[in-house]
PDB file of C-alpha atoms in Angstrom:
ATOM      1  CA  UNK A   1     -58.512 -21.536 -21.368  1.00 68.00           C
ATOM      2  CA  UNK A   2     -58.623 -18.115 -22.951  1.00 71.00           C
ATOM      3  CA  UNK A   3     -56.192 -16.704 -20.376  1.00 76.00           C
ATOM      4  CA  UNK A   4     -53.637 -19.375 -21.130  1.00 80.00           C
ATOM      5  CA  UNK A   5     -53.885 -18.637 -24.839  1.00 77.00           C
ATOM      6  CA  UNK A   6     -53.407 -14.955 -24.156  1.00 76.00           C
ATOM      7  CA  UNK A   7     -50.298 -15.632 -22.073  1.00 78.00           C
ATOM      8  CA  UNK A   8     -48.845 -17.737 -24.862  1.00 76.00           C
ATOM      9  CA  UNK A   9     -49.481 -14.978 -27.383  1.00 73.00           C
ATOM     10  CA  UNK A  10     -47.814 -12.414 -25.120  1.00 76.00           C
ATOM     11  CA  UNK A  11     -44.834 -14.669 -24.645  1.00 75.00           C
ATOM     12  CA  UNK A  12     -44.437 -15.167 -28.380  1.00 74.00           C
ATOM     13  CA  UNK A  13     -44.678 -11.422 -28.964  1.00 72.00           C
ATOM     14  CA  UNK A  14     -41.959 -10.763 -26.357  1.00 76.00           C
ATOM     15  CA  UNK A  15     -39.698 -13.398 -27.893  1.00 74.00           C
ATOM     16  CA  UNK A  16     -40.265 -11.918 -31.341  1.00 73.00           C
ATOM     17  CA  UNK A  17     -39.382  -8.449 -30.099  1.00 76.00           C
ATOM     18  CA  UNK A  18     -36.230  -9.776 -28.441  1.00 74.00           C
ATOM     19  CA  UNK A  19     -35.266 -11.510 -31.644  1.00 76.00           C
ATOM     20  CA  UNK A  20     -36.128  -8.441 -33.692  1.00 82.00           C
ATOM     21  CA  UNK A  21     -34.226  -5.779 -31.710  1.00 85.00           C
ATOM     22  CA  UNK A  22     -30.477  -6.219 -31.215  1.00 88.00           C
ATOM     23  CA  UNK A  23     -28.123  -3.824 -29.371  1.00 89.00           C
ATOM     24  CA  UNK A  24     -24.429  -4.365 -30.057  1.00 92.00           C
ATOM     25  CA  UNK A  25     -22.171  -3.003 -27.249  1.00 93.00           C
ATOM     26  CA  UNK A  26     -19.154  -0.774 -27.947  1.00 94.00           C
ATOM     27  CA  UNK A  27     -15.979  -2.686 -28.765  1.00 92.00           C
ATOM     28  CA  UNK A  28     -17.800  -5.635 -30.262  1.00 94.00           C
ATOM     29  CA  UNK A  29     -19.094  -6.705 -33.663  1.00 94.00           C
ATOM     30  CA  UNK A  30     -21.697  -9.387 -34.264  1.00 94.00           C
ATOM     31  CA  UNK A  31     -22.064 -11.493 -37.380  1.00 94.00           C
ATOM     32  CA  UNK A  32     -25.520 -12.076 -38.888  1.00 93.00           C
ATOM     33  CA  UNK A  33     -26.461 -15.445 -40.411  1.00 92.00           C
ATOM     34  CA  UNK A  34     -29.396 -16.117 -42.714  1.00 91.00           C
ATOM     35  CA  UNK A  35     -30.468 -19.725 -42.362  1.00 88.00           C
ATOM     36  CA  UNK A  36     -26.943 -20.485 -41.080  1.00 86.00           C
ATOM     37  CA  UNK A  37     -25.026 -18.557 -43.768  1.00 91.00           C
ATOM     38  CA  UNK A  38     -23.033 -15.444 -43.002  1.00 92.00           C
ATOM     39  CA  UNK A  39     -24.534 -12.350 -44.584  1.00 92.00           C
ATOM     40  CA  UNK A  40     -23.374  -9.213 -42.755  1.00 93.00           C
ATOM     41  CA  UNK A  41     -21.719  -7.788 -39.646  1.00 93.00           C
ATOM     42  CA  UNK A  42     -23.430  -5.627 -37.049  1.00 93.00           C
ATOM     43  CA  UNK A  43     -21.412  -2.661 -35.714  1.00 93.00           C
ATOM     44  CA  UNK A  44     -22.001  -1.214 -32.173  1.00 93.00           C
ATOM     45  CA  UNK A  45     -25.501   0.278 -31.826  1.00 93.00           C
ATOM     46  CA  UNK A  46     -29.189  -0.602 -32.335  1.00 90.00           C
ATOM     47  CA  UNK A  47     -30.156  -3.069 -35.069  1.00 89.00           C
ATOM     48  CA  UNK A  48     -33.308  -4.911 -36.194  1.00 87.00           C
ATOM     49  CA  UNK A  49     -33.349  -8.497 -37.411  1.00 86.00           C
ATOM     50  CA  UNK A  50     -36.106 -10.616 -38.906  1.00 84.00           C
ATOM     51  CA  UNK A  51     -36.875 -13.384 -36.458  1.00 81.00           C
ATOM     52  CA  UNK A  52     -36.406 -16.949 -37.635  1.00 79.00           C
ATOM     53  CA  UNK A  53     -35.067 -15.674 -40.986  1.00 86.00           C
ATOM     54  CA  UNK A  54     -31.999 -13.932 -39.482  1.00 86.00           C
ATOM     55  CA  UNK A  55     -29.966 -14.778 -36.372  1.00 87.00           C
ATOM     56  CA  UNK A  56     -26.794 -13.614 -34.600  1.00 89.00           C
ATOM     57  CA  UNK A  57     -23.847 -15.858 -35.460  1.00 90.00           C
ATOM     58  CA  UNK A  58     -20.649 -14.888 -33.517  1.00 92.00           C
ATOM     59  CA  UNK A  59     -19.953 -12.075 -31.060  1.00 93.00           C
ATOM     60  CA  UNK A  60     -16.390 -10.867 -31.739  1.00 93.00           C
ATOM     61  CA  UNK A  61     -14.362  -8.692 -29.380  1.00 94.00           C
ATOM     62  CA  UNK A  62     -12.720  -5.938 -31.480  1.00 93.00           C
ATOM     63  CA  UNK A  63     -10.603  -4.445 -28.673  1.00 94.00           C
ATOM     64  CA  UNK A  64      -6.898  -5.168 -28.229  1.00 94.00           C
ATOM     65  CA  UNK A  65      -6.488  -8.305 -26.181  1.00 94.00           C
ATOM     66  CA  UNK A  66      -3.647  -9.876 -24.187  1.00 94.00           C
ATOM     67  CA  UNK A  67      -2.745 -13.520 -24.542  1.00 93.00           C
ATOM     68  CA  UNK A  68      -0.413 -15.097 -21.996  1.00 94.00           C
ATOM     69  CA  UNK A  69       2.026 -17.621 -23.418  1.00 93.00           C
ATOM     70  CA  UNK A  70       2.687 -20.396 -20.866  1.00 93.00           C
ATOM     71  CA  UNK A  71       6.226 -21.514 -20.011  1.00 92.00           C
ATOM     72  CA  UNK A  72       7.824 -24.141 -22.201  1.00 93.00           C
ATOM     73  CA  UNK A  73      11.249 -25.778 -22.457  1.00 91.00           C
ATOM     74  CA  UNK A  74      13.249 -24.752 -25.508  1.00 92.00           C
ATOM     75  CA  UNK A  75      16.559 -26.205 -26.749  1.00 90.00           C
ATOM     76  CA  UNK A  76      18.942 -23.578 -28.104  1.00 89.00           C
ATOM     77  CA  UNK A  77      21.430 -23.980 -30.935  1.00 89.00           C
ATOM     78  CA  UNK A  78      24.213 -25.001 -28.517  1.00 87.00           C
ATOM     79  CA  UNK A  79      21.963 -27.645 -26.861  1.00 87.00           C
ATOM     80  CA  UNK A  80      21.156 -25.611 -23.759  1.00 86.00           C
ATOM     81  CA  UNK A  81      17.664 -26.109 -22.317  1.00 89.00           C
ATOM     82  CA  UNK A  82      15.923 -22.893 -21.255  1.00 91.00           C
ATOM     83  CA  UNK A  83      12.420 -22.213 -19.989  1.00 92.00           C
ATOM     84  CA  UNK A  84      10.627 -19.430 -21.875  1.00 93.00           C
ATOM     85  CA  UNK A  85       7.294 -17.649 -21.471  1.00 93.00           C
ATOM     86  CA  UNK A  86       5.825 -14.509 -23.014  1.00 93.00           C
ATOM     87  CA  UNK A  87       2.829 -12.342 -23.768  1.00 95.00           C
ATOM     88  CA  UNK A  88       1.025 -11.430 -27.024  1.00 95.00           C
ATOM     89  CA  UNK A  89      -0.989  -8.278 -27.779  1.00 96.00           C
ATOM     90  CA  UNK A  90      -3.381  -8.693 -30.697  1.00 95.00           C
ATOM     91  CA  UNK A  91      -6.547  -7.117 -32.110  1.00 95.00           C
ATOM     92  CA  UNK A  92      -9.255  -8.384 -34.449  1.00 95.00           C
ATOM     93  CA  UNK A  93      -9.668  -6.135 -37.492  1.00 94.00           C
ATOM     94  CA  UNK A  94     -12.203  -8.182 -39.501  1.00 93.00           C
ATOM     95  CA  UNK A  95     -14.910  -9.911 -37.489  1.00 93.00           C
ATOM     96  CA  UNK A  96     -16.089 -12.167 -40.300  1.00 92.00           C
ATOM     97  CA  UNK A  97     -12.607 -13.684 -40.871  1.00 93.00           C
ATOM     98  CA  UNK A  98     -11.981 -14.100 -37.147  1.00 93.00           C
ATOM     99  CA  UNK A  99     -15.344 -15.866 -36.854  1.00 92.00           C
ATOM    100  CA  UNK A 100     -15.248 -18.164 -39.864  1.00 92.00           C
ATOM    101  CA  UNK A 101     -11.601 -18.563 -41.005  1.00 91.00           C
ATOM    102  CA  UNK A 102     -10.391 -20.229 -37.811  1.00 91.00           C
ATOM    103  CA  UNK A 103     -12.211 -22.444 -35.363  1.00 88.00           C
ATOM    104  CA  UNK A 104     -10.696 -21.184 -32.099  1.00 90.00           C
ATOM    105  CA  UNK A 105      -8.812 -17.927 -32.586  1.00 91.00           C
ATOM    106  CA  UNK A 106      -7.179 -17.756 -29.143  1.00 92.00           C
ATOM    107  CA  UNK A 107      -6.021 -21.366 -29.145  1.00 93.00           C
ATOM    108  CA  UNK A 108      -4.713 -21.137 -32.707  1.00 93.00           C
ATOM    109  CA  UNK A 109      -2.800 -17.916 -31.953  1.00 93.00           C
ATOM    110  CA  UNK A 110      -1.292 -19.440 -28.808  1.00 93.00           C
ATOM    111  CA  UNK A 111      -0.145 -22.571 -30.633  1.00 93.00           C
ATOM    112  CA  UNK A 112       1.360 -20.464 -33.418  1.00 93.00           C
ATOM    113  CA  UNK A 113       3.318 -18.251 -30.986  1.00 94.00           C
ATOM    114  CA  UNK A 114       4.672 -21.178 -28.964  1.00 93.00           C
ATOM    115  CA  UNK A 115       5.803 -22.997 -32.090  1.00 94.00           C
ATOM    116  CA  UNK A 116       7.642 -19.942 -33.442  1.00 94.00           C
ATOM    117  CA  UNK A 117       9.285 -19.300 -30.064  1.00 93.00           C
ATOM    118  CA  UNK A 118      10.875 -22.746 -30.309  1.00 92.00           C
ATOM    119  CA  UNK A 119      11.886 -22.085 -33.907  1.00 92.00           C
ATOM    120  CA  UNK A 120      13.497 -18.694 -33.251  1.00 92.00           C
ATOM    121  CA  UNK A 121      15.336 -19.667 -30.066  1.00 91.00           C
ATOM    122  CA  UNK A 122      16.432 -22.957 -31.628  1.00 90.00           C
ATOM    123  CA  UNK A 123      18.370 -20.999 -34.256  1.00 91.00           C
ATOM    124  CA  UNK A 124      20.316 -19.019 -31.621  1.00 90.00           C
ATOM    125  CA  UNK A 125      22.865 -20.058 -29.021  1.00 89.00           C
ATOM    126  CA  UNK A 126      22.391 -19.400 -25.324  1.00 86.00           C
ATOM    127  CA  UNK A 127      24.356 -16.152 -25.163  1.00 85.00           C
ATOM    128  CA  UNK A 128      22.424 -14.697 -28.098  1.00 88.00           C
ATOM    129  CA  UNK A 129      19.062 -15.735 -26.659  1.00 87.00           C
ATOM    130  CA  UNK A 130      19.893 -14.053 -23.345  1.00 86.00           C
ATOM    131  CA  UNK A 131      21.311 -10.835 -24.813  1.00 87.00           C
ATOM    132  CA  UNK A 132      19.198 -10.272 -27.943  1.00 89.00           C
ATOM    133  CA  UNK A 133      15.716 -10.096 -26.470  1.00 90.00           C
ATOM    134  CA  UNK A 134      14.628  -7.335 -28.863  1.00 91.00           C
ATOM    135  CA  UNK A 135      15.750  -9.310 -31.921  1.00 92.00           C
ATOM    136  CA  UNK A 136      13.752 -12.338 -30.736  1.00 93.00           C
ATOM    137  CA  UNK A 137      10.644 -10.205 -30.230  1.00 93.00           C
ATOM    138  CA  UNK A 138      10.993  -8.655 -33.692  1.00 93.00           C
ATOM    139  CA  UNK A 139      11.361 -12.033 -35.419  1.00 93.00           C
ATOM    140  CA  UNK A 140       8.378 -13.486 -33.582  1.00 94.00           C
ATOM    141  CA  UNK A 141       6.214 -10.469 -34.353  1.00 94.00           C
ATOM    142  CA  UNK A 142       7.005 -10.614 -38.072  1.00 94.00           C
ATOM    143  CA  UNK A 143       6.305 -14.344 -38.425  1.00 93.00           C
ATOM    144  CA  UNK A 144       3.159 -14.493 -36.263  1.00 94.00           C
ATOM    145  CA  UNK A 145       1.638 -11.341 -37.764  1.00 93.00           C
ATOM    146  CA  UNK A 146       2.007 -12.728 -41.281  1.00 93.00           C
ATOM    147  CA  UNK A 147       0.542 -16.080 -40.222  1.00 93.00           C
ATOM    148  CA  UNK A 148      -2.525 -14.546 -38.521  1.00 93.00           C
ATOM    149  CA  UNK A 149      -3.296 -12.023 -41.276  1.00 93.00           C
ATOM    150  CA  UNK A 150      -5.755 -14.401 -43.075  1.00 93.00           C
ATOM    151  CA  UNK A 151      -7.697 -14.623 -39.794  1.00 93.00           C
ATOM    152  CA  UNK A 152      -8.377 -10.884 -39.785  1.00 93.00           C
ATOM    153  CA  UNK A 153      -6.074 -10.402 -36.794  1.00 95.00           C
ATOM    154  CA  UNK A 154      -3.341  -7.814 -36.260  1.00 95.00           C
ATOM    155  CA  UNK A 155      -0.569  -8.823 -33.823  1.00 94.00           C
ATOM    156  CA  UNK A 156       0.746  -5.586 -32.330  1.00 94.00           C
ATOM    157  CA  UNK A 157       3.451  -6.825 -29.966  1.00 94.00           C
ATOM    158  CA  UNK A 158       5.060 -10.026 -28.757  1.00 94.00           C
ATOM    159  CA  UNK A 159       7.209  -9.816 -25.650  1.00 93.00           C
ATOM    160  CA  UNK A 160       9.353 -12.549 -24.148  1.00 92.00           C
ATOM    161  CA  UNK A 161       8.867 -12.215 -20.407  1.00 90.00           C
ATOM    162  CA  UNK A 162      11.503 -14.581 -19.100  1.00 89.00           C
ATOM    163  CA  UNK A 163      14.270 -16.864 -20.374  1.00 89.00           C
ATOM    164  CA  UNK A 164      15.400 -19.072 -17.488  1.00 87.00           C
ATOM    165  CA  UNK A 165      18.308 -21.517 -17.921  1.00 85.00           C
ATOM    166  CA  UNK A 166      18.610 -24.511 -15.558  1.00 79.00           C
ATOM    167  CA  UNK A 167      20.221 -24.001 -12.135  1.00 80.00           C
ATOM    168  CA  UNK A 168      23.458 -25.831 -12.960  1.00 80.00           C
ATOM    169  CA  UNK A 169      23.836 -23.739 -16.115  1.00 73.00           C
ATOM    170  CA  UNK A 170      23.286 -20.535 -14.119  1.00 74.00           C
ATOM    171  CA  UNK A 171      26.019 -21.616 -11.667  1.00 77.00           C
ATOM    172  CA  UNK A 172      28.390 -22.360 -14.554  1.00 76.00           C
ATOM    173  CA  UNK A 173      27.655 -18.948 -16.092  1.00 73.00           C
ATOM    174  CA  UNK A 174      28.324 -17.287 -12.734  1.00 78.00           C
ATOM    175  CA  UNK A 175      31.689 -19.056 -12.462  1.00 83.00           C
ATOM    176  CA  UNK A 176      32.537 -18.066 -16.008  1.00 80.00           C
ATOM    177  CA  UNK A 177      31.633 -14.445 -15.306  1.00 81.00           C
ATOM    178  CA  UNK A 178      33.734 -14.458 -12.135  1.00 81.00           C
ATOM    179  CA  UNK A 179      36.706 -15.902 -14.000  1.00 86.00           C
ATOM    180  CA  UNK A 180      36.311 -13.299 -16.740  1.00 86.00           C
ATOM    181  CA  UNK A 181      36.227 -10.480 -14.208  1.00 85.00           C
ATOM    182  CA  UNK A 182      39.295 -11.837 -12.415  1.00 85.00           C
ATOM    183  CA  UNK A 183      41.090 -12.094 -15.747  1.00 88.00           C
ATOM    184  CA  UNK A 184      40.162  -8.519 -16.563  1.00 87.00           C
ATOM    185  CA  UNK A 185      41.347  -7.370 -13.121  1.00 87.00           C
ATOM    186  CA  UNK A 186      44.680  -9.184 -13.571  1.00 87.00           C
ATOM    187  CA  UNK A 187      45.131  -7.568 -16.961  1.00 90.00           C
ATOM    188  CA  UNK A 188      44.460  -4.147 -15.477  1.00 88.00           C
ATOM    189  CA  UNK A 189      46.914  -4.818 -12.635  1.00 87.00           C
ATOM    190  CA  UNK A 190      49.596  -5.953 -15.080  1.00 88.00           C
ATOM    191  CA  UNK A 191      48.981  -2.885 -17.210  1.00 88.00           C
ATOM    192  CA  UNK A 192      49.305  -0.693 -14.126  1.00 87.00           C
ATOM    193  CA  UNK A 193      52.607  -2.338 -13.115  1.00 88.00           C
ATOM    194  CA  UNK A 194      53.889  -1.978 -16.666  1.00 88.00           C
ATOM    195  CA  UNK A 195      52.987   1.699 -16.769  1.00 89.00           C
ATOM    196  CA  UNK A 196      54.591   2.247 -13.355  1.00 88.00           C
ATOM    197  CA  UNK A 197      57.795   0.509 -14.489  1.00 88.00           C
ATOM    198  CA  UNK A 198      57.888   2.630 -17.640  1.00 89.00           C
ATOM    199  CA  UNK A 199      57.434   5.819 -15.635  1.00 88.00           C
ATOM    200  CA  UNK A 200      60.082   4.733 -13.130  1.00 88.00           C
ATOM    201  CA  UNK A 201      62.558   3.917 -15.908  1.00 88.00           C
ATOM    202  CA  UNK A 202      61.793   7.235 -17.578  1.00 88.00           C
ATOM    203  CA  UNK A 203      62.410   9.054 -14.286  1.00 87.00           C
ATOM    204  CA  UNK A 204      65.698   7.235 -13.729  1.00 87.00           C
ATOM    205  CA  UNK A 205      66.713   8.073 -17.293  1.00 87.00           C
ATOM    206  CA  UNK A 206      65.974  11.746 -16.757  1.00 88.00           C
ATOM    207  CA  UNK A 207      67.835  11.629 -13.433  1.00 86.00           C
ATOM    208  CA  UNK A 208      70.917  10.123 -15.093  1.00 87.00           C
ATOM    209  CA  UNK A 209      70.751  12.706 -17.885  1.00 88.00           C
ATOM    210  CA  UNK A 210      70.490  15.563 -15.395  1.00 87.00           C
ATOM    211  CA  UNK A 211      73.356  14.125 -13.303  1.00 86.00           C
ATOM    212  CA  UNK A 212      75.515  13.847 -16.427  1.00 86.00           C
ATOM    213  CA  UNK A 213      74.643  17.411 -17.368  1.00 86.00           C
ATOM    214  CA  UNK A 214      75.618  18.522 -13.845  1.00 85.00           C
ATOM    215  CA  UNK A 215      78.905  16.658 -13.970  1.00 85.00           C
ATOM    216  CA  UNK A 216      79.608  18.136 -17.384  1.00 85.00           C
ATOM    217  CA  UNK A 217      78.913  21.643 -16.104  1.00 85.00           C
ATOM    218  CA  UNK A 218      81.029  21.019 -12.969  1.00 85.00           C
ATOM    219  CA  UNK A 219      83.913  19.709 -15.075  1.00 84.00           C
ATOM    220  CA  UNK A 220      83.654  22.756 -17.321  1.00 85.00           C
ATOM    221  CA  UNK A 221      83.719  25.085 -14.317  1.00 84.00           C
ATOM    222  CA  UNK A 222      86.663  23.197 -12.766  1.00 83.00           C
ATOM    223  CA  UNK A 223      88.609  23.367 -16.022  1.00 83.00           C
ATOM    224  CA  UNK A 224      87.899  27.072 -16.266  1.00 84.00           C
ATOM    225  CA  UNK A 225      89.097  27.563 -12.670  1.00 83.00           C
ATOM    226  CA  UNK A 226      92.294  25.607 -13.377  1.00 80.00           C
ATOM    227  CA  UNK A 227      92.837  27.661 -16.497  1.00 82.00           C
ATOM    228  CA  UNK A 228      92.511  30.897 -14.590  1.00 82.00           C
ATOM    229  CA  UNK A 229      94.775  29.580 -11.809  1.00 77.00           C
ATOM    230  CA  UNK A 230      97.375  28.596 -14.394  1.00 78.00           C
ATOM    231  CA  UNK A 231      97.118  32.031 -15.988  1.00 80.00           C
ATOM    232  CA  UNK A 232      97.619  33.677 -12.576  1.00 75.00           C
ATOM    233  CA  UNK A 233     100.570  31.379 -11.808  1.00 73.00           C
ATOM    234  CA  UNK A 234     102.133  32.123 -15.168  1.00 75.00           C
ATOM    235  CA  UNK A 235     101.670  35.850 -14.638  1.00 77.00           C
ATOM    236  CA  UNK A 236     103.239  35.607 -11.173  1.00 70.00           C
ATOM    237  CA  UNK A 237     106.158  33.626 -12.547  1.00 72.00           C
ATOM    238  CA  UNK A 238     106.649  36.233 -15.263  1.00 76.00           C
ATOM    239  CA  UNK A 239     106.692  39.019 -12.732  1.00 71.00           C
ATOM    240  CA  UNK A 240     109.185  37.170 -10.501  1.00 66.00           C
ATOM    241  CA  UNK A 241     111.408  36.434 -13.496  1.00 70.00           C
ATOM    242  CA  UNK A 242     111.332  40.097 -14.493  1.00 71.00           C
ATOM    243  CA  UNK A 243     112.214  41.143 -10.961  1.00 67.00           C
ATOM    244  CA  UNK A 244     115.142  38.713 -10.822  1.00 65.00           C
ATOM    245  CA  UNK A 245     116.371  39.926 -14.179  1.00 69.00           C
ATOM    246  CA  UNK A 246     116.333  43.438 -12.740  1.00 66.00           C
ATOM    247  CA  UNK A 247     118.603  42.331  -9.869  1.00 60.00           C
ATOM    248  CA  UNK A 248     115.894  42.117  -7.184  1.00 61.00           C
ATOM    249  CA  UNK A 249     116.656  38.969  -5.164  1.00 56.00           C
ATOM    250  CA  UNK A 250     113.607  39.510  -2.926  1.00 61.00           C
ATOM    251  CA  UNK A 251     111.327  38.276  -5.711  1.00 60.00           C
ATOM    252  CA  UNK A 252     113.124  34.945  -5.674  1.00 58.00           C
ATOM    253  CA  UNK A 253     112.734  34.811  -1.911  1.00 63.00           C
ATOM    254  CA  UNK A 254     108.976  35.439  -2.347  1.00 63.00           C
ATOM    255  CA  UNK A 255     108.632  32.609  -4.825  1.00 63.00           C
ATOM    256  CA  UNK A 256     110.562  30.148  -2.609  1.00 64.00           C
ATOM    257  CA  UNK A 257     108.699  31.204   0.545  1.00 66.00           C
ATOM    258  CA  UNK A 258     105.303  30.835  -1.163  1.00 67.00           C
ATOM    259  CA  UNK A 259     106.071  27.294  -2.299  1.00 68.00           C
ATOM    260  CA  UNK A 260     107.501  26.524   1.128  1.00 65.00           C
ATOM    261  CA  UNK A 261     104.324  27.585   2.895  1.00 66.00           C
ATOM    262  CA  UNK A 262     102.117  25.640   0.470  1.00 69.00           C
ATOM    263  CA  UNK A 263     104.196  22.515   1.086  1.00 66.00           C
ATOM    264  CA  UNK A 264     103.748  22.902   4.823  1.00 64.00           C
ATOM    265  CA  UNK A 265      99.972  23.240   4.386  1.00 66.00           C
ATOM    266  CA  UNK A 266      99.745  20.041   2.349  1.00 66.00           C
ATOM    267  CA  UNK A 267     101.798  18.120   4.867  1.00 63.00           C
ATOM    268  CA  UNK A 268      99.606  19.368   7.708  1.00 64.00           C
ATOM    269  CA  UNK A 269      96.471  18.214   5.848  1.00 65.00           C
ATOM    270  CA  UNK A 270      97.723  14.654   5.379  1.00 63.00           C
ATOM    271  CA  UNK A 271      95.422  12.151   7.234  1.00 63.00           C
ATOM    272  CA  UNK A 272      98.316   9.756   7.851  1.00 60.00           C
ATOM    273  CA  UNK A 273     100.221  12.128  10.100  1.00 52.00           C
ATOM    274  CA  UNK A 274      99.200  12.922  13.648  1.00 50.00           C
ATOM    275  CA  UNK A 275     102.330  14.933  14.581  1.00 57.00           C
ATOM    276  CA  UNK A 276     104.736  16.878  12.364  1.00 52.00           C
ATOM    277  CA  UNK A 277     108.290  17.787  13.511  1.00 53.00           C
ATOM    278  CA  UNK A 278     110.350  19.717  10.969  1.00 52.00           C
ATOM    279  CA  UNK A 279     113.486  21.854  11.406  1.00 50.00           C
ATOM    280  CA  UNK A 280     112.283  25.259  10.373  1.00 50.00           C
ATOM    281  CA  UNK A 281     114.527  28.356  10.154  1.00 51.00           C
ATOM    282  CA  UNK A 282     112.361  31.218  11.301  1.00 47.00           C
ATOM    283  CA  UNK A 283     114.840  33.845  10.122  1.00 48.00           C
ATOM    284  CA  UNK A 284     114.724  32.432   6.587  1.00 52.00           C
ATOM    285  CA  UNK A 285     110.947  32.689   6.487  1.00 52.00           C
ATOM    286  CA  UNK A 286     111.012  36.209   7.944  1.00 47.00           C
ATOM    287  CA  UNK A 287     113.581  37.189   5.372  1.00 54.00           C
ATOM    288  CA  UNK A 288     111.430  35.872   2.634  1.00 52.00           C
ATOM    289  CA  UNK A 289     108.461  37.799   4.007  1.00 51.00           C
ATOM    290  CA  UNK A 290     110.593  40.935   4.103  1.00 54.00           C
ATOM    291  CA  UNK A 291     111.491  40.284   0.483  1.00 54.00           C
ATOM    292  CA  UNK A 292     107.801  40.026  -0.332  1.00 52.00           C
ATOM    293  CA  UNK A 293     107.136  43.393   1.348  1.00 52.00           C
ATOM    294  CA  UNK A 294     110.061  44.990  -0.492  1.00 57.00           C
ATOM    295  CA  UNK A 295     108.853  43.591  -3.814  1.00 52.00           C
ATOM    296  CA  UNK A 296     105.387  44.972  -3.204  1.00 51.00           C
ATOM    297  CA  UNK A 297     106.850  48.373  -2.285  1.00 56.00           C
ATOM    298  CA  UNK A 298     108.942  48.550  -5.487  1.00 58.00           C
ATOM    299  CA  UNK A 299     105.923  47.570  -7.589  1.00 53.00           C
ATOM    300  CA  UNK A 300     103.797  50.271  -5.924  1.00 51.00           C
ATOM    301  CA  UNK A 301     106.527  52.888  -6.453  1.00 56.00           C
ATOM    302  CA  UNK A 302     106.778  52.091 -10.130  1.00 54.00           C
ATOM    303  CA  UNK A 303     103.009  52.474 -10.531  1.00 50.00           C
ATOM    304  CA  UNK A 304     103.076  55.912  -8.804  1.00 54.00           C
ATOM    305  CA  UNK A 305     105.938  57.117 -11.040  1.00 55.00           C
ATOM    306  CA  UNK A 306     104.083  56.045 -14.133  1.00 53.00           C
ATOM    307  CA  UNK A 307     101.037  57.979 -12.956  1.00 52.00           C
ATOM    308  CA  UNK A 308     102.999  61.149 -11.990  1.00 52.00           C
ATOM    309  CA  UNK A 309     105.042  61.295 -15.209  1.00 53.00           C
ATOM    310  CA  UNK A 310     103.199  63.426 -17.805  1.00 52.00           C
ATOM    311  CA  UNK A 311     102.700  61.967 -21.228  1.00 49.00           C
ATOM    312  CA  UNK A 312     105.189  63.095 -23.924  1.00 49.00           C
ATOM    313  CA  UNK A 313     103.948  64.822 -27.050  1.00 43.00           C
TER     314      UNK A 313
END
């Protein structure tokens, strides 16, 4: 009987020591309740409590935690149904508020995030919800952080992991994208053809301008050649006229023979004639040539006399 009493006393002492000494692990805070009422918070380390009078209330994790947001169907502003999921990073800053201001912190935070995801995406059309992921995250973070502040919680980040439209909507978007790309390619092709036509027209314009400049220059050169030929012809005619006036009939023979030979050349060049038969007096042509030689001799003699005669003072 005495041994049983001793064992009971030892057991009670052990229980009292366990209730008296409390060791809070790192990253946690424990609340202390006195007869069921919150009194203080125990930080990590060794603590002593009065058994029966004091007891540990809630054990709160103070480290940053990750909360997965399950997938849910959301209707966008343009009545498109998309499936959205995400992830939330939060941390408890005040253990007492997290323990006593909300019944189930994780469930309440999850419900709050899912509700605001529907609200934010419902105010945006499909294209905005797919392209403005950062804006959605920022709006969710602002709203949820303000709502959880009374619970002693700090929401650090909210990330939308996936926004998945239905399969038929994905196919329609793919067709739309293909049509847009084909339209863009056609526009680029048309622009290329337009630029090529402009360059071709510009080249033809420059070619016509250069051809006109060439024709102008050729006409100028031809006119200059005709002018010089006319000057030479006029000078020759003047010399022949002077020779005739001086009584030299050979000059006239030269003039007639020259025109006679030129006429024969033109007749020989005619494409309509294959054979040319003309009565030609060879003695007349030879006489004309002799007149040409005599005229040249007289002209050369006059030049020598003018050179040999000394100038008069």
